[in-house]
Short mmCIF file of C-alpha atoms in Angstrom, two decimals:
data_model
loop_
_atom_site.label_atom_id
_atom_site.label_comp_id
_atom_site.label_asym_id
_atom_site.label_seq_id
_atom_site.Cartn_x
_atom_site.Cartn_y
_atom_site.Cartn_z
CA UNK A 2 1.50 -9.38 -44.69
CA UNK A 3 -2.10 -7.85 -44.95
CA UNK A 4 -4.37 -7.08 -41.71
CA UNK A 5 -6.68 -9.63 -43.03
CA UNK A 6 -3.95 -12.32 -42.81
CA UNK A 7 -3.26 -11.77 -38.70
CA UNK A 8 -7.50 -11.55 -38.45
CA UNK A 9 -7.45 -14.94 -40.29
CA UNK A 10 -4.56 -16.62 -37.92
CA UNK A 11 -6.67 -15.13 -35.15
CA UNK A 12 -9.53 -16.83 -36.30
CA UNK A 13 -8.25 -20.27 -36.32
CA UNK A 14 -6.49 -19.96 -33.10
CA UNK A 15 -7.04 -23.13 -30.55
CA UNK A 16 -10.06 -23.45 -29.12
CA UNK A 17 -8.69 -24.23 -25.86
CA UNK A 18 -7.34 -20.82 -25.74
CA UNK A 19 -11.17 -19.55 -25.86
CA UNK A 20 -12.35 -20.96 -22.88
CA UNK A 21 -11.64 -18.45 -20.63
CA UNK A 22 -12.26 -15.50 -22.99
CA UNK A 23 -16.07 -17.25 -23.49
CA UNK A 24 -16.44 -17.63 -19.49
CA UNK A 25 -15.63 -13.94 -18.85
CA UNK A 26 -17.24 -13.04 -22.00
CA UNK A 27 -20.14 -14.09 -21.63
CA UNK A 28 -20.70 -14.17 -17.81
CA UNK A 29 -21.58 -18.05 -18.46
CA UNK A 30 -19.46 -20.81 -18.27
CA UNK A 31 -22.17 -23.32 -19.54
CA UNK A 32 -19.67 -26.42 -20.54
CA UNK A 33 -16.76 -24.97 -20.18
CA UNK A 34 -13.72 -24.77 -17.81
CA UNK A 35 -13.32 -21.02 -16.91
CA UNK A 36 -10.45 -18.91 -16.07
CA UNK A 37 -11.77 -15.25 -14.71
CA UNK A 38 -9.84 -13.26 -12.18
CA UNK A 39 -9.86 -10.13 -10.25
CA UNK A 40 -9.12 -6.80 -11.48
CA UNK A 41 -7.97 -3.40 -10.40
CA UNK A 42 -9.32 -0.60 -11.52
CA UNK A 43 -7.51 2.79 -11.41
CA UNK A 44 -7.87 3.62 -8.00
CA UNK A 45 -7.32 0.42 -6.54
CA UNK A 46 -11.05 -0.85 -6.43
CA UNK A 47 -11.10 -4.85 -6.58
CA UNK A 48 -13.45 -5.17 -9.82
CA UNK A 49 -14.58 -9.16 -10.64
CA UNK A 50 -14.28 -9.64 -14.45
CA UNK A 51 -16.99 -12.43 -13.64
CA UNK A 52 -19.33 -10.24 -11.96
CA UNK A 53 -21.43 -9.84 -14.77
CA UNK A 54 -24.50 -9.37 -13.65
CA UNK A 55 -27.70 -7.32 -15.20
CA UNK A 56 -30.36 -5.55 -16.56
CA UNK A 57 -30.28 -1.98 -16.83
CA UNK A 58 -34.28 -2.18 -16.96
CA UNK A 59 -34.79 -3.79 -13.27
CA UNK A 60 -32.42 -1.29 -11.61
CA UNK A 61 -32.40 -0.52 -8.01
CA UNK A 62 -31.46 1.97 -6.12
CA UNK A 63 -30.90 1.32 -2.16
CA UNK A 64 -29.44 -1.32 -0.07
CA UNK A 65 -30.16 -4.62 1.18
CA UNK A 66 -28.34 -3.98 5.03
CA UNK A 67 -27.24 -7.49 5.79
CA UNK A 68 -26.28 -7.98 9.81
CA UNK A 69 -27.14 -9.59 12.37
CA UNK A 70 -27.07 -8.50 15.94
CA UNK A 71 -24.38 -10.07 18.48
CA UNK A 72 -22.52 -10.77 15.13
CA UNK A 73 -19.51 -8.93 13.42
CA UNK A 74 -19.34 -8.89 9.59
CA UNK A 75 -21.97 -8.19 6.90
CA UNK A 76 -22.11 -5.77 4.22
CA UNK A 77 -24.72 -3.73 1.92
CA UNK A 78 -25.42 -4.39 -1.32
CA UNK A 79 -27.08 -1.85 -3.62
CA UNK A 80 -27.54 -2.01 -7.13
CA UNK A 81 -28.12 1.13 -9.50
CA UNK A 82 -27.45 2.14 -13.18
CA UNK A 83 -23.98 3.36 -13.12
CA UNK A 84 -22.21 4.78 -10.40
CA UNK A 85 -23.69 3.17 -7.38
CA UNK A 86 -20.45 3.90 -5.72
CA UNK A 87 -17.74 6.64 -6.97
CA UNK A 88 -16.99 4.40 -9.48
CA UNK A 89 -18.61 3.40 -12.88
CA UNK A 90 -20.30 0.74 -11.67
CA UNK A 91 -23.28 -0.94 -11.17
CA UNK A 92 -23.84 -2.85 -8.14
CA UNK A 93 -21.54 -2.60 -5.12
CA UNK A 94 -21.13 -4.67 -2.22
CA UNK A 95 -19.64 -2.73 0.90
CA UNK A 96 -18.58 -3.18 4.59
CA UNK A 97 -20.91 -1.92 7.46
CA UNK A 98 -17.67 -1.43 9.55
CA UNK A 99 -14.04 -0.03 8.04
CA UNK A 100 -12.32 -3.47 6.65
CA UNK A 101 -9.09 -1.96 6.32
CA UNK A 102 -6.51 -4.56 7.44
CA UNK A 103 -3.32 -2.95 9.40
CA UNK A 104 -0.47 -4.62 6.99
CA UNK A 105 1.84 -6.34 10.30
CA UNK A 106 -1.68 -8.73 10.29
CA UNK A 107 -0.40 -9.98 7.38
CA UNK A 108 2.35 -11.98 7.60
CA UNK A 109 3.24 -14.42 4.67
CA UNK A 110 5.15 -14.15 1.66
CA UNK A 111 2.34 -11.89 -0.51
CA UNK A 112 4.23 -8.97 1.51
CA UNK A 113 7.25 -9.13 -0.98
CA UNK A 114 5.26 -8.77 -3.72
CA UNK A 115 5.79 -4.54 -3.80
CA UNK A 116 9.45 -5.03 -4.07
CA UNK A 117 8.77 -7.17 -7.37
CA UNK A 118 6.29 -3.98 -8.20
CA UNK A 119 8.67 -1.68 -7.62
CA UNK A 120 11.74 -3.54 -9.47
CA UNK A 121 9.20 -3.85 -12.51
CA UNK A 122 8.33 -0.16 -12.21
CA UNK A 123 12.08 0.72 -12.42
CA UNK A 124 11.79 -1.47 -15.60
CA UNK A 125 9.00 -0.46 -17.27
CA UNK A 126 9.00 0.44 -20.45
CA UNK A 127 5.34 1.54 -21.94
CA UNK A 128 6.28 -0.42 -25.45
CA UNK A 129 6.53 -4.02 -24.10
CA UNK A 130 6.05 -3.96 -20.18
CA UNK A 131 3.25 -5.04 -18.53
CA UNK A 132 1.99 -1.92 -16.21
CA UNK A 133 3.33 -2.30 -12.88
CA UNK A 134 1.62 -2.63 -9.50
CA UNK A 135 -0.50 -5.90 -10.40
CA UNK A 136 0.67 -9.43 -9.38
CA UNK A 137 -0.75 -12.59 -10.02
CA UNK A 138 0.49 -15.91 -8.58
CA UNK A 139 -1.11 -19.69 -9.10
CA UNK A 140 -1.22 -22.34 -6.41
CA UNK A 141 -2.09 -25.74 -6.46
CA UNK A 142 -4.01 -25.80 -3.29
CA UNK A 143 -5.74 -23.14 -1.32
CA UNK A 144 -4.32 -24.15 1.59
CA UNK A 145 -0.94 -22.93 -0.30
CA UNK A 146 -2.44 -20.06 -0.98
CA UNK A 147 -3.82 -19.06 2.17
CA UNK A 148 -0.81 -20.01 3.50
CA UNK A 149 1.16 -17.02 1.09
CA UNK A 150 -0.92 -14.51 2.23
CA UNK A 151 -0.49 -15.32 5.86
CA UNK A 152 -3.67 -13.55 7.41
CA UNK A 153 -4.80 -15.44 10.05
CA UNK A 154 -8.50 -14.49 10.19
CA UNK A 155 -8.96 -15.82 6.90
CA UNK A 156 -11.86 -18.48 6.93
CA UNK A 157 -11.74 -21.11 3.79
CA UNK A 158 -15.40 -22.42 3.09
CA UNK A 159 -14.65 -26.12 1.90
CA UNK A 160 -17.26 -27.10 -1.12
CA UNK A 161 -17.44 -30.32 -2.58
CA UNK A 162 -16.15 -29.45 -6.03
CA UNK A 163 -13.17 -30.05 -8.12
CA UNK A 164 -10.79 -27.11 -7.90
CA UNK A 165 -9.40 -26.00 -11.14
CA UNK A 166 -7.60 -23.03 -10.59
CA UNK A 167 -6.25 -21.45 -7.24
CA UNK A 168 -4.92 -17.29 -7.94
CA UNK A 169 -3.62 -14.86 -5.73
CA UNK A 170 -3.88 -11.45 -7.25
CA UNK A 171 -2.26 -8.55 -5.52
CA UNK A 172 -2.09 -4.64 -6.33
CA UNK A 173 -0.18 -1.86 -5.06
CA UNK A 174 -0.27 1.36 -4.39
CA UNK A 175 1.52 4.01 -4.98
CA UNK A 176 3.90 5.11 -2.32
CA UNK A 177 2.84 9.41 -1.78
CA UNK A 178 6.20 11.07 -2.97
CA UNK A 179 7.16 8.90 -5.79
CA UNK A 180 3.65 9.46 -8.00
CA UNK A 181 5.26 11.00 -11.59
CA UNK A 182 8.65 9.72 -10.94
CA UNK A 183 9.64 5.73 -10.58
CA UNK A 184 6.88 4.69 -8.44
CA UNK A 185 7.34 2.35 -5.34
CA UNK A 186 4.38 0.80 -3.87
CA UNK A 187 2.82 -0.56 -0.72
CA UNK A 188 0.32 -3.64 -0.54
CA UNK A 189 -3.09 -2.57 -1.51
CA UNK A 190 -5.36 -5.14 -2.17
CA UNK A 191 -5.07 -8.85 -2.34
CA UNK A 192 -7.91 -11.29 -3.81
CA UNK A 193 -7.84 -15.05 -3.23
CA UNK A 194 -9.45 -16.39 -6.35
CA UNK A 195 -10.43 -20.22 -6.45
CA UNK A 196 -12.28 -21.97 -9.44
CA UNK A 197 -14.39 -25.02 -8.87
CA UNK A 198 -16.52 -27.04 -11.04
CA UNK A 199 -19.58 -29.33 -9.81
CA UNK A 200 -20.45 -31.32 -13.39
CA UNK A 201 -22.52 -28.43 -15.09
CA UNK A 202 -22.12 -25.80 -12.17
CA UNK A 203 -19.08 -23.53 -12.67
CA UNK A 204 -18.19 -21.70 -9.09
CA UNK A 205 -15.80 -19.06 -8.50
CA UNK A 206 -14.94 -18.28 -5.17
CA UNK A 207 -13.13 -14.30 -4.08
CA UNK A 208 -11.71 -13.71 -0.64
CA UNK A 209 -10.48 -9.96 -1.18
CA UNK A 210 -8.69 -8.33 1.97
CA UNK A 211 -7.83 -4.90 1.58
CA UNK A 212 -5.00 -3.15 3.72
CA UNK A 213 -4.71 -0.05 5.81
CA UNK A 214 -2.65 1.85 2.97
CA UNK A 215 -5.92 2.29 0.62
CA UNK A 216 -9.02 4.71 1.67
CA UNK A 217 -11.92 3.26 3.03
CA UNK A 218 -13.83 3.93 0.00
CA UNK A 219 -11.83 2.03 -2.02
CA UNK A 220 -12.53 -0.93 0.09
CA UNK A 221 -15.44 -3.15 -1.47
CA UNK A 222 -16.35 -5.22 -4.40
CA UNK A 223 -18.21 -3.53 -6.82
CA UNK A 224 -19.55 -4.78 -10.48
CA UNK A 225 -20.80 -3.90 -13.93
CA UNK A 226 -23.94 -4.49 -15.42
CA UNK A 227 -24.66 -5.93 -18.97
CA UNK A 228 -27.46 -5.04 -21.07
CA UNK A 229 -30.30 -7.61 -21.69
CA UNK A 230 -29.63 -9.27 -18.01
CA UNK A 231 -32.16 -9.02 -15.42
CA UNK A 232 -30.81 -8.90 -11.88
CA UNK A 233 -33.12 -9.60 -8.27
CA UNK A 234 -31.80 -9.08 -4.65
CA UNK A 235 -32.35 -10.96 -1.99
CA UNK A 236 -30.79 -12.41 1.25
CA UNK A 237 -30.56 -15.34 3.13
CA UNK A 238 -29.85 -16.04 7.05
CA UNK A 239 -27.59 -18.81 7.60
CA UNK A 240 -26.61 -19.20 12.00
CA UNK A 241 -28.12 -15.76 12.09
CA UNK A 242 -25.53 -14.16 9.48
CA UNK A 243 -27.30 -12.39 6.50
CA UNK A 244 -25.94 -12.93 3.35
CA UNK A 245 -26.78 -11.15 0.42
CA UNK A 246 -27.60 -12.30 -3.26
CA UNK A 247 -27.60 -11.37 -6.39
CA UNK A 248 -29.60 -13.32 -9.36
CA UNK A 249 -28.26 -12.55 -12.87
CA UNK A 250 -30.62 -13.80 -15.85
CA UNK A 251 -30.40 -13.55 -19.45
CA UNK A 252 -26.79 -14.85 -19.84
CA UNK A 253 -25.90 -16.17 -22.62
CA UNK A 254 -26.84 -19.73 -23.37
CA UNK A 255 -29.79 -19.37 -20.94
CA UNK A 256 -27.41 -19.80 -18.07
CA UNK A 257 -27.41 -18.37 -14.64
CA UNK A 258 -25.61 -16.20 -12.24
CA UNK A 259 -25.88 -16.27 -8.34
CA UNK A 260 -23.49 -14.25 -6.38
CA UNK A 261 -23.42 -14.63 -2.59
CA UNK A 262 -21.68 -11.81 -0.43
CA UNK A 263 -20.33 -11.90 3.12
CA UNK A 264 -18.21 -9.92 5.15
CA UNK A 265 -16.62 -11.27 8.33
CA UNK A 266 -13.31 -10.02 9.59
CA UNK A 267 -12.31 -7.49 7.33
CA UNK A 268 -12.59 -9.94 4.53
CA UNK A 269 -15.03 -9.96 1.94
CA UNK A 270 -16.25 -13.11 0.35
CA UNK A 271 -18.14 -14.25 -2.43
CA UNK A 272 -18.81 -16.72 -4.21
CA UNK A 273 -20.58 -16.89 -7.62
CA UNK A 274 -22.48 -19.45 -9.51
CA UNK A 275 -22.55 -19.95 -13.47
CA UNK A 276 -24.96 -22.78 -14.63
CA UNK A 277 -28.20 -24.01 -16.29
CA UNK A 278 -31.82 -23.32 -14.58
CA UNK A 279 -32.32 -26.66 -14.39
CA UNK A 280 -28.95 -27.11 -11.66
CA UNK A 281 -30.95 -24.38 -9.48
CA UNK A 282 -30.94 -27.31 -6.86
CA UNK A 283 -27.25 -28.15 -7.32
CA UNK A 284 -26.49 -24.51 -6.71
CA UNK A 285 -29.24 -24.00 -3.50
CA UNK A 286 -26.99 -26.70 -1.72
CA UNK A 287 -23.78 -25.49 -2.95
CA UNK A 288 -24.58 -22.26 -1.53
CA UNK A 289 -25.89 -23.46 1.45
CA UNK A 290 -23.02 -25.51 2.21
CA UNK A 291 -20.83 -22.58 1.75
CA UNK A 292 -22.76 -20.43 3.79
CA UNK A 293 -23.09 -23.02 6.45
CA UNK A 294 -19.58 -22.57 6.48
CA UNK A 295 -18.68 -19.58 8.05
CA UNK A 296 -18.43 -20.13 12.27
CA UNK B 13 -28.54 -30.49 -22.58
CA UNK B 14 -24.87 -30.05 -22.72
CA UNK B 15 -22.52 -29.99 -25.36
CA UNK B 16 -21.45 -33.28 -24.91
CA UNK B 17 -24.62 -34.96 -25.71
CA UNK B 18 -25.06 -32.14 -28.48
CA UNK B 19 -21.94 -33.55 -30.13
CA UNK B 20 -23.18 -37.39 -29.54
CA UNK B 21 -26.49 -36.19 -31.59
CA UNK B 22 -24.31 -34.85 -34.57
CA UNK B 23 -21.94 -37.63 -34.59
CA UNK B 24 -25.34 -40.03 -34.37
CA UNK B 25 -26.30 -38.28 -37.05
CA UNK B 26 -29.79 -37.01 -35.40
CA UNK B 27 -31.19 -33.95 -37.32
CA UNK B 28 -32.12 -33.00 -33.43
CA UNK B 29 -28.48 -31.91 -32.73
CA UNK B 30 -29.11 -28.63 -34.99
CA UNK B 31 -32.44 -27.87 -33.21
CA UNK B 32 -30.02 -28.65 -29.87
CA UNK B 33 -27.42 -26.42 -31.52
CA UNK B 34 -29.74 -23.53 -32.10
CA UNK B 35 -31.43 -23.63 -28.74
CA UNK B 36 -27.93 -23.39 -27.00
CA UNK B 37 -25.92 -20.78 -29.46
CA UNK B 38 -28.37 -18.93 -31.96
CA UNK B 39 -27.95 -15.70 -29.59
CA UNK B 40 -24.32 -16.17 -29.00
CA UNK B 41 -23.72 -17.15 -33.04
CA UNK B 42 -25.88 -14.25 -34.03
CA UNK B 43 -23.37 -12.10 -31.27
CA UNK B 44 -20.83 -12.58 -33.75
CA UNK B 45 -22.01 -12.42 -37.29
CA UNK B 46 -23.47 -9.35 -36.16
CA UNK B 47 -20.80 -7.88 -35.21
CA UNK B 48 -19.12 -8.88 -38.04
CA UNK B 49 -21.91 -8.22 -40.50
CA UNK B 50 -23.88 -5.37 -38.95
CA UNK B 51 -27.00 -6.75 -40.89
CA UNK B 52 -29.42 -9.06 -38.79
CA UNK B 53 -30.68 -11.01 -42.41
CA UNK B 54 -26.89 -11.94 -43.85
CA UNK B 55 -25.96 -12.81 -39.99
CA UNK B 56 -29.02 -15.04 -40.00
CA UNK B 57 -28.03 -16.59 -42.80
CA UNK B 58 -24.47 -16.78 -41.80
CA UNK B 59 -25.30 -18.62 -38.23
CA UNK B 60 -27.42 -21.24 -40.64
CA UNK B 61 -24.35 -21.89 -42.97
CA UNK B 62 -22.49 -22.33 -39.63
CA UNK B 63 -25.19 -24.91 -38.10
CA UNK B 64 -24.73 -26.89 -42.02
CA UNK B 65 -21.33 -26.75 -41.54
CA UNK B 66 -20.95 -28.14 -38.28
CA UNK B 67 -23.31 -30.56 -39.42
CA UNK B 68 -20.79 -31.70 -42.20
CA UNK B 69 -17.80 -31.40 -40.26
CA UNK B 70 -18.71 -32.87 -36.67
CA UNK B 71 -18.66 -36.55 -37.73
CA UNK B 72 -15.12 -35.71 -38.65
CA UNK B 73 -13.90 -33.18 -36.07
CA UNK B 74 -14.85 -33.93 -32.29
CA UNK B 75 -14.66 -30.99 -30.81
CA UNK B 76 -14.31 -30.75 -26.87
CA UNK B 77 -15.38 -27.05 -26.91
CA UNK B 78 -18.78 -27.02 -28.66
CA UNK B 79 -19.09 -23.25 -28.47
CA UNK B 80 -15.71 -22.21 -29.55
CA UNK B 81 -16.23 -24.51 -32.32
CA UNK B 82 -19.21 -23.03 -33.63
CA UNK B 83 -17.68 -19.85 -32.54
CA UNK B 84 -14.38 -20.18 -34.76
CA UNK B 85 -17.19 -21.31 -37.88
CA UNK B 86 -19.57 -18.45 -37.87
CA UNK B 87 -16.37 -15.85 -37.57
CA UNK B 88 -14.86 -17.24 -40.89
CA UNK B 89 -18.62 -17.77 -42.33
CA UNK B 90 -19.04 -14.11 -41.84
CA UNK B 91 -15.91 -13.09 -42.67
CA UNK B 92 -16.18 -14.59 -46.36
CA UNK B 93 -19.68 -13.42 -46.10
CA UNK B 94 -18.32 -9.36 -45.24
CA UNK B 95 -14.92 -10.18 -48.13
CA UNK B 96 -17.72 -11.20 -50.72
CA UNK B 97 -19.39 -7.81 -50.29
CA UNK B 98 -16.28 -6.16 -51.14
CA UNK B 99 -17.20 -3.00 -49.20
CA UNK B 100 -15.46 -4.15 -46.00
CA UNK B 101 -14.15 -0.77 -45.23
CA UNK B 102 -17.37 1.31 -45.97
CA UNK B 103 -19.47 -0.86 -42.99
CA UNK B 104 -18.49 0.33 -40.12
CA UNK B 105 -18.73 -2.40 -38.14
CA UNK B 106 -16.46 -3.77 -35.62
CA UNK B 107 -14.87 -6.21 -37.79
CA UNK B 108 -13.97 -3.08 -39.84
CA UNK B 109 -12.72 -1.05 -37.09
CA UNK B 110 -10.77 -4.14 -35.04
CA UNK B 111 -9.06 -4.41 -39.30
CA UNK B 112 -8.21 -0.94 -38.98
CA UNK B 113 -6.30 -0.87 -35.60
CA UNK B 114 -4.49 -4.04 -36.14
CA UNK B 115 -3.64 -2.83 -39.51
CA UNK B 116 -0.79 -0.92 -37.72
CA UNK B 117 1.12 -3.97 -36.47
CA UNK B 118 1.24 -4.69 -40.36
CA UNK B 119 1.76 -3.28 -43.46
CA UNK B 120 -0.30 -3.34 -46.42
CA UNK B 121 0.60 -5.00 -48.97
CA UNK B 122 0.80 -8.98 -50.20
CA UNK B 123 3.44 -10.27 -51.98
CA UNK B 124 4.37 -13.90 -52.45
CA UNK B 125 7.80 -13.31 -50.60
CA UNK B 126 6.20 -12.24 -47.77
CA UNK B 127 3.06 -14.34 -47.55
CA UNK B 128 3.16 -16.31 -44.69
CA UNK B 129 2.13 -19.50 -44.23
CA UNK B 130 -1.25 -18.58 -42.20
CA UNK B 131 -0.47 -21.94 -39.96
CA UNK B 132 3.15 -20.91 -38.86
CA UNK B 133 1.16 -17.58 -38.48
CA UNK B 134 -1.40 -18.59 -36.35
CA UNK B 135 0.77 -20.67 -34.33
CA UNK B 136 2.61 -17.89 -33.61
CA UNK B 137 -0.46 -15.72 -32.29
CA UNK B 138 -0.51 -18.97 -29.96
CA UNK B 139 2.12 -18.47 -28.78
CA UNK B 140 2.28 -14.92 -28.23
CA UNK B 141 -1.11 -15.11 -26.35
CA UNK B 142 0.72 -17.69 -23.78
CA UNK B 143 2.54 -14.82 -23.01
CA UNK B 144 0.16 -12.36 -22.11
CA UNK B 145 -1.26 -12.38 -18.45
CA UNK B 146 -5.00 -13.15 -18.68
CA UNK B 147 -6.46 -9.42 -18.65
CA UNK B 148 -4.42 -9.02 -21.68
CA UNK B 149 -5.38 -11.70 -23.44
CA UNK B 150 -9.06 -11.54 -23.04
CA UNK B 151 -9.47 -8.36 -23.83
CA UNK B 152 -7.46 -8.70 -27.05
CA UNK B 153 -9.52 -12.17 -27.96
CA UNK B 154 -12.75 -10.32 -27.51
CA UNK B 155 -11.58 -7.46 -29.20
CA UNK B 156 -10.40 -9.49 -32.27
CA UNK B 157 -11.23 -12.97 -31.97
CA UNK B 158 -15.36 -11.97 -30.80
CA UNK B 159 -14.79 -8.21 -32.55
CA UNK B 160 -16.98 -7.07 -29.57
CA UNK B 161 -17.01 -3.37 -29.09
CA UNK B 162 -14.20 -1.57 -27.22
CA UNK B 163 -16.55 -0.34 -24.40
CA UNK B 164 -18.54 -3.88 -24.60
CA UNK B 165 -14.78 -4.99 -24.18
CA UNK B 166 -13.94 -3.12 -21.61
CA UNK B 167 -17.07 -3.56 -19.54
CA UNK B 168 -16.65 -7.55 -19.16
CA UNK B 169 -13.03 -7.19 -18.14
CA UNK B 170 -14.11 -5.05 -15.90
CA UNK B 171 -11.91 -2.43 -16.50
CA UNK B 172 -12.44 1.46 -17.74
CA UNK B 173 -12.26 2.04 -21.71
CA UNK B 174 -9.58 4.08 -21.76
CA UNK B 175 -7.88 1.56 -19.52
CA UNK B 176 -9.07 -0.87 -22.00
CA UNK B 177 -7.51 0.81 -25.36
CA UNK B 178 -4.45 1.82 -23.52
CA UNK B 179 -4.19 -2.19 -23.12
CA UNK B 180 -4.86 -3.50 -26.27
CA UNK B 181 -2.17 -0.94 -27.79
CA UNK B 182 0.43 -2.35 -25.56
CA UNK B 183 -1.09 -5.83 -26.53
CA UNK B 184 -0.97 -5.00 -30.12
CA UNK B 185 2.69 -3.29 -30.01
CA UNK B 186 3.81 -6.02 -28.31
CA UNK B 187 2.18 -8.66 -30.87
CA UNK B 188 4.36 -6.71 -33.60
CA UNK B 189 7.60 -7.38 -32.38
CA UNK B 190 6.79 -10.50 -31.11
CA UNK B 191 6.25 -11.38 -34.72
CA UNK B 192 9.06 -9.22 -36.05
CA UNK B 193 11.34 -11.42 -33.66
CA UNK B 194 9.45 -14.56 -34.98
CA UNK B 195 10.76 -13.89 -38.22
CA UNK B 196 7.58 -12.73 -39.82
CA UNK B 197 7.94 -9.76 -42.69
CA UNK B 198 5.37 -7.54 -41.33
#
């Protein structure tokens, strides 16, 4: 068999197996049904694979401060070519208080998750095994899935969409004292990830909780920045909470990319919008009905 | 206008569904030849074929993914394109580069023994990719479905490049003896 062959077969591959590769791909889900989920990077930091987002020409540096006095939560959201944060990235979205979440607050079944880590560290085998420390887990409802990660505090904004996919994506960390040997790990960071569609409007939702066992600065959602895109700030008071925005354009196919962030009990939200300028109204009440949401 | 009533215009048979077509997916067709081709006048040329050829096959074919469809046509488009040149190895594009690394989960070589039927071949990729957890299998679809660059790769998976080609060498070892085991003669 010649290279060329495999390339070939890879070519004609179903095109229902593109779908998701297009969405995160290209930042746009346009027609599509899209997949996208949370990431880890090295040290822990929850990275959005959808969190495309823009322009190394319109780059900012500084924050948008987003609070509200007599209320808890918010964040700061600064944008900046490369390394806004301590990472490589571009924009990053961060607490105005330490989010760290002791683990006994959480209390459902995502705690058991390190002992699968650590049996699949034990495992692991650098030829064929996935690398350990990263679960994913699919629900049906996020109710379920709220339920799994069993943290009280946790507010579900109800949209009027149809859900496509519900993900729970945890990572661990490793224990100190078994780094370079077989590592065991404690919960790190989980991310509730929710998919919705509303006709043209493709919406993905991210509830990401992070736990007392990672550094503060690790805490966060931070995001890349494609060239070409153009990105604009702004926020938006909804019952005197500040939530901050972020405007991708450029995307491929023409689309769009809103991202709304919001921080209220040691969870960070955000929701982000893929569709066609002409849905900009669609997506205003979406958002505002999300918003709206938070009590 | 969305791909649905894109693909009503072709199957209507309205010379407006190419002018649709090219409004939606010339940048994300020419994304791809040009990767492929590295040369902005063949990849021109190569996105056109693909809008004539969607235009001759989409009466036929009713495809529910409008943009992986074109997609899948201007990758083989170019890819005859880039063979016909016969100086695949000497471009240095990504298509060249993406040939080179998977050329270690095969070995050179073509005989008639071992040709493979490219459709038990490709359903077998299917397969495999079922098996990979999503990270995985974006990356390696981008990589060598899209041939985008390893750091252009590695930036929409949001993950480090190193992090990124540490991946797709897992992804690709794995791929070998997934076929090996799948009875292909690699």
């Amino acid at each position: 068999m010649k290279e060329e062959q495999l390339m070939e077969a890879i070519g004609k591959i179903d095109e229902s197996m593109l779908r998701e590769v297009e969405t995160v791909r290209n930042g746009s889900g346009g027609n599509t049904e899209r997949t996208g989920v949370t990431h880890t990077g090295h040290k822990g930091l929850r990275r959005k694979w959808l969190i495309p987002v823009a322009a190394c020409m319109v780059m900012m540096i500084g924050g948008i401060g987003a609070y509200a006095s007599g209320l808890l939560g918010g964040g700061s959201l600064k944008t900046g070519k490369g390394n806004v944060g301590k990472f490589n990235s571009d924009y990053e979205y961060t607490a105005l208080e330490d989010i760290r979440i002791p683990v006994s607050e959480i209390k459902g079944d995502v705690r058991s998750v390190t002992k699968q880590m650590n049996q699949e560290a034990a495992n692991f085998d650098p030829t064929s095994s996935q690398m350990p420390g990263t679960k994913q887990k699919r629900f049906a409802t996020v109710e379920e899935a709220v339920d799994y990660i069993g943290y009280k505090k946790l507010t579900v904004p109800d949209i009027n969409a149809d859900v496509l996919e519900v993900t729970v994506h945890t990572d661990g960390i490793e224990k100190e004292g078994t780094k370079g040997s077989t590592p065991e790990y404690d919960l790190a960071h989980i991310t509730l990830e929710t998919m919705y569609r509303r006709g043209e409007v493709v919406v993905q939702e991210f509830y990401s909780l992070s736990t007392e066992n990672v550094e503060e600065d690790q805490t966060g959602v931070r995001g890349i920045v494609m060239p070409d895109w153009t990105i604009t700030q702004d926020t938006k008071t909804v019952n005197g909470r500040v939530f901050n925005i972020l405007k991708t354009e450029g995307l491929d196919n023409g689309n769009i990319g809103t991202e709304v962030f919001w921080q209220q009990d040691k969870v960070i939200y955000t929701i982000y919008f893929i569709y066609p300028p002409a849905k900009q109204d669609t997506v205003d009440m979406l958002m505002k009905e999300w918003m709206e949401a938070f009590r | 206008m969305n791909d649905v009533q894109i693909v009503e215009m072709y199957r209507n048979r309205n010379e407006q569904a190419i002018q649709a077509t090219m409004e939606q997916y010339q940048r994300y067709l020419m994304k791809i030849a040009m990767q492929i081709l590295g040369d902005e006048q063949d990849a021109e040329e190569c996105v056109n074929d693909t809008y004539q050829a969607a235009w001759n096959s989409i009466p036929e074919k009713n495809p529910e993914n409008l943009s992986a469809y074109l997609g899948k046509i201007v990758r083989q488009e170019a890819i005859d394109r880039l063979r016909e040149r016969q100086r695949l190895k000497r471009q240095g594009t990504e298509y060249a580069a993406s040939l080179e690394e998977l050329s270690e989960v095969v070995a050179g070589g073509r005989t008639p023994e071992q040709e493979a039927d490219t459709a038990f071949l490709k359903a077998a990729v299917e397969r495999f990719l079922k098996t990979l957890p999503g990270d995985a299998r974006v990356l390696f679809l981008g990589r060598y479905f899209y041939f985008d660059s390893l750091k252009e790769t590695a930036a929409y998976c949001g993950m480090s490049e190193s992090k990124a080609k540490s991946m797709l060498l897992r992804t690709r070892r794995k791929l070998k003896k997934f076929l090996k085991k799948e009875g292909f003669d690699l």
